[in-house]
CSV table of C-alpha atoms in Angstrom, one decimal:
chain,number,residue,atom,x,y,z
J,1,LEU,CA,36.2,-58.0,-83.3
J,2,GLU,CA,32.8,-56.4,-82.6
J,3,ALA,CA,32.5,-58.4,-79.4
J,4,THR,CA,35.9,-57.3,-78.2
J,5,VAL,CA,35.0,-53.7,-78.9
J,6,TRP,CA,31.8,-54.2,-77.0
J,7,ALA,CA,33.6,-55.8,-74.1
J,8,TRP,CA,36.1,-53.1,-74.1
J,9,ASP,CA,33.3,-50.4,-74.0
J,10,VAL,CA,31.7,-52.2,-71.1
J,11,VAL,CA,35.0,-52.3,-69.1
J,12,GLN,CA,35.6,-48.6,-69.9
J,13,SER,CA,32.0,-47.7,-68.8
J,14,MET,CA,32.4,-49.7,-65.6
J,15,PHE,CA,35.7,-48.1,-64.9
J,16,LEU,CA,34.2,-44.6,-65.6
J,17,VAL,CA,31.2,-45.4,-63.3
J,18,ALA,CA,33.6,-46.6,-60.6
J,19,ILE,CA,35.6,-43.4,-60.8
J,20,ILE,CA,32.4,-41.2,-60.7
J,21,TYR,CA,31.1,-43.3,-57.8
J,22,GLY,CA,34.4,-42.9,-56.0
J,23,VAL,CA,34.5,-39.2,-56.5
J,24,PHE,CA,30.9,-39.0,-55.3
J,25,ILE,CA,31.7,-41.0,-52.1
J,26,LYS,CA,34.8,-38.8,-51.5
J,27,LEU,CA,32.8,-35.6,-51.9
J,28,GLN,CA,30.1,-36.9,-49.5
J,29,SER,CA,32.8,-37.8,-47.0
J,30,TYR,CA,34.4,-34.4,-47.4
J,31,ILE,CA,31.1,-32.6,-46.8
J,32,TYR,CA,30.3,-34.9,-43.8
J,33,MET,CA,33.7,-34.3,-42.2
J,34,ASN,CA,33.4,-30.5,-42.6
J,35,GLN,CA,29.9,-30.5,-41.1
J,36,ASN,CA,31.0,-32.7,-38.3
J,37,ARG,CA,34.0,-30.5,-37.6
J,38,SER,CA,31.8,-27.4,-37.6
J,39,LEU,CA,29.3,-29.1,-35.3
J,40,MET,CA,32.1,-30.1,-32.9
J,41,GLU,CA,33.4,-26.5,-32.9
J,42,LYS,CA,30.0,-25.2,-32.1
J,43,GLU,CA,29.5,-27.8,-29.4
J,44,GLU,CA,32.8,-26.7,-27.8
J,45,GLU,CA,31.8,-23.1,-28.0
J,46,LEU,CA,28.4,-24.0,-26.3
J,47,ILE,CA,30.2,-26.0,-23.6
J,48,GLU,CA,32.6,-23.0,-22.9
J,49,ALA,CA,29.6,-20.6,-22.8
J,50,MET,CA,27.8,-22.8,-20.4
J,51,LYS,CA,30.9,-23.0,-18.1
J,52,LYS,CA,31.0,-19.1,-18.2
J,53,ILE,CA,27.3,-18.9,-17.4
J,54,GLU,CA,27.6,-21.3,-14.5
J,55,ALA,CA,30.6,-19.4,-13.1
J,56,ALA,CA,28.7,-16.1,-13.4
J,57,ASN,CA,25.7,-17.6,-11.7
J,58,LYS,CA,27.8,-19.0,-8.9
J,59,ALA,CA,29.6,-15.6,-8.5
J,60,LYS,CA,26.2,-13.9,-8.4
J,61,SER,CA,24.9,-16.2,-5.7
J,62,GLU,CA,28.0,-15.8,-3.6
J,63,PHE,CA,27.8,-12.0,-4.1
J,64,LEU,CA,24.1,-12.0,-3.0
J,65,ALA,CA,24.8,-14.1,0.0
J,66,ASN,CA,27.8,-12.0,1.1
J,67,MET,CA,26.1,-8.6,0.4
J,68,SER,CA,22.9,-9.7,2.2
J,69,HIS,CA,24.8,-10.5,5.3
J,70,GLU,CA,26.8,-7.2,5.0
J,71,ILE,CA,23.6,-5.2,4.6
J,72,ARG,CA,21.6,-7.2,7.2
J,73,THR,CA,24.0,-6.5,10.0
J,74,PRO,CA,23.8,-2.7,10.0
J,75,MET,CA,20.0,-2.8,9.2
J,76,ASN,CA,19.5,-5.0,12.3
J,77,ALA,CA,21.5,-2.4,14.3
J,78,ILE,CA,19.3,0.4,13.0
J,79,TYR,CA,16.2,-1.5,13.9
J,80,GLY,CA,17.6,-2.3,17.3
J,81,MET,CA,18.4,1.4,17.9
J,82,ALA,CA,15.0,2.4,16.8
J,83,GLU,CA,13.5,0.0,19.3
J,84,LEU,CA,15.7,1.5,22.1
J,85,LEU,CA,14.6,5.0,21.1
J,86,GLU,CA,10.9,3.9,21.2
J,87,GLU,CA,11.3,3.2,24.9
J,88,ARG,CA,12.4,6.8,25.5
J,89,ASP,CA,10.1,9.7,26.3
J,90,PHE,CA,9.9,11.7,23.1
J,91,GLY,CA,7.2,13.9,21.6
J,92,ILE,CA,4.6,12.7,19.1
J,93,GLU,CA,6.6,13.9,16.1
J,94,GLU,CA,9.8,12.3,17.2
J,95,LYS,CA,8.0,9.0,18.0
J,96,SER,CA,6.6,9.2,14.5
J,97,TYR,CA,10.1,9.5,13.1
J,98,ILE,CA,11.3,6.6,15.2
J,99,ALA,CA,8.4,4.4,14.0
J,100,THR,CA,9.2,5.3,10.4
J,101,ILE,CA,12.9,4.4,10.9
J,102,LYS,CA,11.8,1.1,12.5
J,103,ASN,CA,9.2,0.3,9.8
J,104,SER,CA,11.7,1.3,7.0
J,105,SER,CA,14.4,-0.9,8.4
J,106,GLU,CA,11.9,-3.8,8.7
J,107,ASN,CA,10.9,-3.3,5.1
J,108,LEU,CA,14.5,-3.0,3.9
J,109,LEU,CA,15.3,-6.3,5.6
J,110,SER,CA,12.3,-7.8,3.9
J,111,ILE,CA,13.5,-6.6,0.5
J,112,ILE,CA,16.9,-8.1,1.2
J,113,ASN,CA,15.2,-11.4,2.1
J,114,GLU,CA,13.2,-11.2,-1.2
J,115,ILE,CA,16.4,-10.7,-3.1
J,116,LEU,CA,17.8,-13.8,-1.5
J,117,ASP,CA,14.5,-15.6,-2.4
J,118,PHE,CA,15.1,-14.6,-6.1
J,119,SER,CA,18.5,-16.2,-5.9
J,120,LYS,CA,16.9,-19.3,-4.4
J,121,VAL,CA,14.5,-19.4,-7.3
J,122,ASP,CA,17.5,-19.4,-9.7
J,123,SER,CA,19.1,-22.3,-7.8
J,124,GLY,CA,15.8,-24.2,-7.5
J,125,MET,CA,15.8,-24.0,-3.7
J,126,MET,CA,12.7,-21.7,-3.4
J,127,ARG,CA,9.8,-22.9,-1.4
J,128,ILE,CA,6.6,-20.9,-0.9
J,129,ASP,CA,5.4,-20.2,2.6
J,130,GLU,CA,1.7,-19.4,3.0
J,131,GLU,CA,1.5,-16.9,5.7
J,132,PRO,CA,-1.3,-14.4,6.6
J,133,TYR,CA,-0.7,-10.7,6.4
J,134,GLU,CA,-2.9,-7.7,6.9
J,135,ILE,CA,-3.3,-5.5,3.8
J,136,ASN,CA,-3.8,-2.4,6.0
J,137,ASN,CA,-0.5,-2.9,7.7
J,138,LEU,CA,1.2,-3.5,4.3
J,139,LEU,CA,-0.3,-0.2,2.9
J,140,SER,CA,0.6,1.7,6.1
J,141,ASP,CA,4.2,0.5,5.8
J,142,VAL,CA,4.4,1.6,2.1
J,143,ILE,CA,2.9,5.0,3.0
J,144,SER,CA,5.4,5.6,5.8
J,145,ILE,CA,8.3,4.9,3.6
J,146,ILE,CA,7.3,7.3,0.8
J,147,ARG,CA,5.5,9.9,2.9
J,148,PHE,CA,8.5,12.2,3.5
J,149,ARG,CA,9.6,12.2,-0.1
J,150,LEU,CA,6.2,13.0,-1.3
J,151,ARG,CA,5.9,15.9,1.2
J,152,GLU,CA,9.3,17.3,-0.1
J,153,LYS,CA,7.9,17.3,-3.6
J,154,ASN,CA,4.5,18.6,-2.5
J,155,ILE,CA,2.7,15.6,-3.9
J,156,LEU,CA,-0.7,14.5,-2.4
J,157,PHE,CA,-0.9,10.8,-2.0
J,158,GLU,CA,-4.1,9.0,-1.1
J,159,ILE,CA,-5.0,5.3,-0.9
J,160,LYS,CA,-8.5,4.2,-1.1
J,161,VAL,CA,-9.0,0.5,-0.2
J,162,ASN,CA,-12.1,-1.2,-1.5
J,163,PRO,CA,-14.1,-2.3,1.6
J,164,GLY,CA,-14.7,-5.7,-0.1
J,165,ILE,CA,-11.0,-6.6,0.1
J,166,PRO,CA,-10.5,-9.0,3.1
J,167,LYS,CA,-8.5,-7.5,6.0
J,168,GLU,CA,-6.2,-10.5,6.0
J,169,LEU,CA,-4.7,-12.2,3.0
J,170,ILE,CA,-2.4,-15.1,2.5
C-alpha cells in the first residue's frame, strides 16, 4: 500500500511539473509573440518613415534643380545686360554701379551653384575641384556686395589682410 501511495505521489508530482512546465512554455511563447509583434510594428513604422524621408529628399532635389534653373536664367540676363552697359560711355559713378551689378550677379550665380553642390553632397555626387583663386578678388567682391547697405546704415567697414597670406589660394 505504501508503494502504491508513493507511486501515486510520483505520478501526481510529475503531472504537476508537466503542467507547470507547460504553463511556463506557454507564457514564454506569449511574451515572445508580443515582443515579435511589437518589433514588426516598429519595423513597419521605420520602413514607412524611410519612404517618407526618401520622398522628401527626392522632392527637395527636384525643387533645387528646378529653382536653380529658374533663378539662373534671369541672373544670366542681368549679368549680360551689365556687360552690355559696361561697353557704353558712362561716368565713373555709373560704371561703379554697373560693376557692382555684374559682380553681384556673378556672386549670386556662384551661391546658386553652391546650393546645388550641397544637394550633390546629399546625393553622394559631390566632387571637389581644386582651383586657384585670389583672396583679394574674393574680398573685393564681398565688399562690393555689402558696401551700399553699410553706407545706408552709416557703418564703417574695413578689411585688413595680413600680408603673410598668399595672394592666391586653392
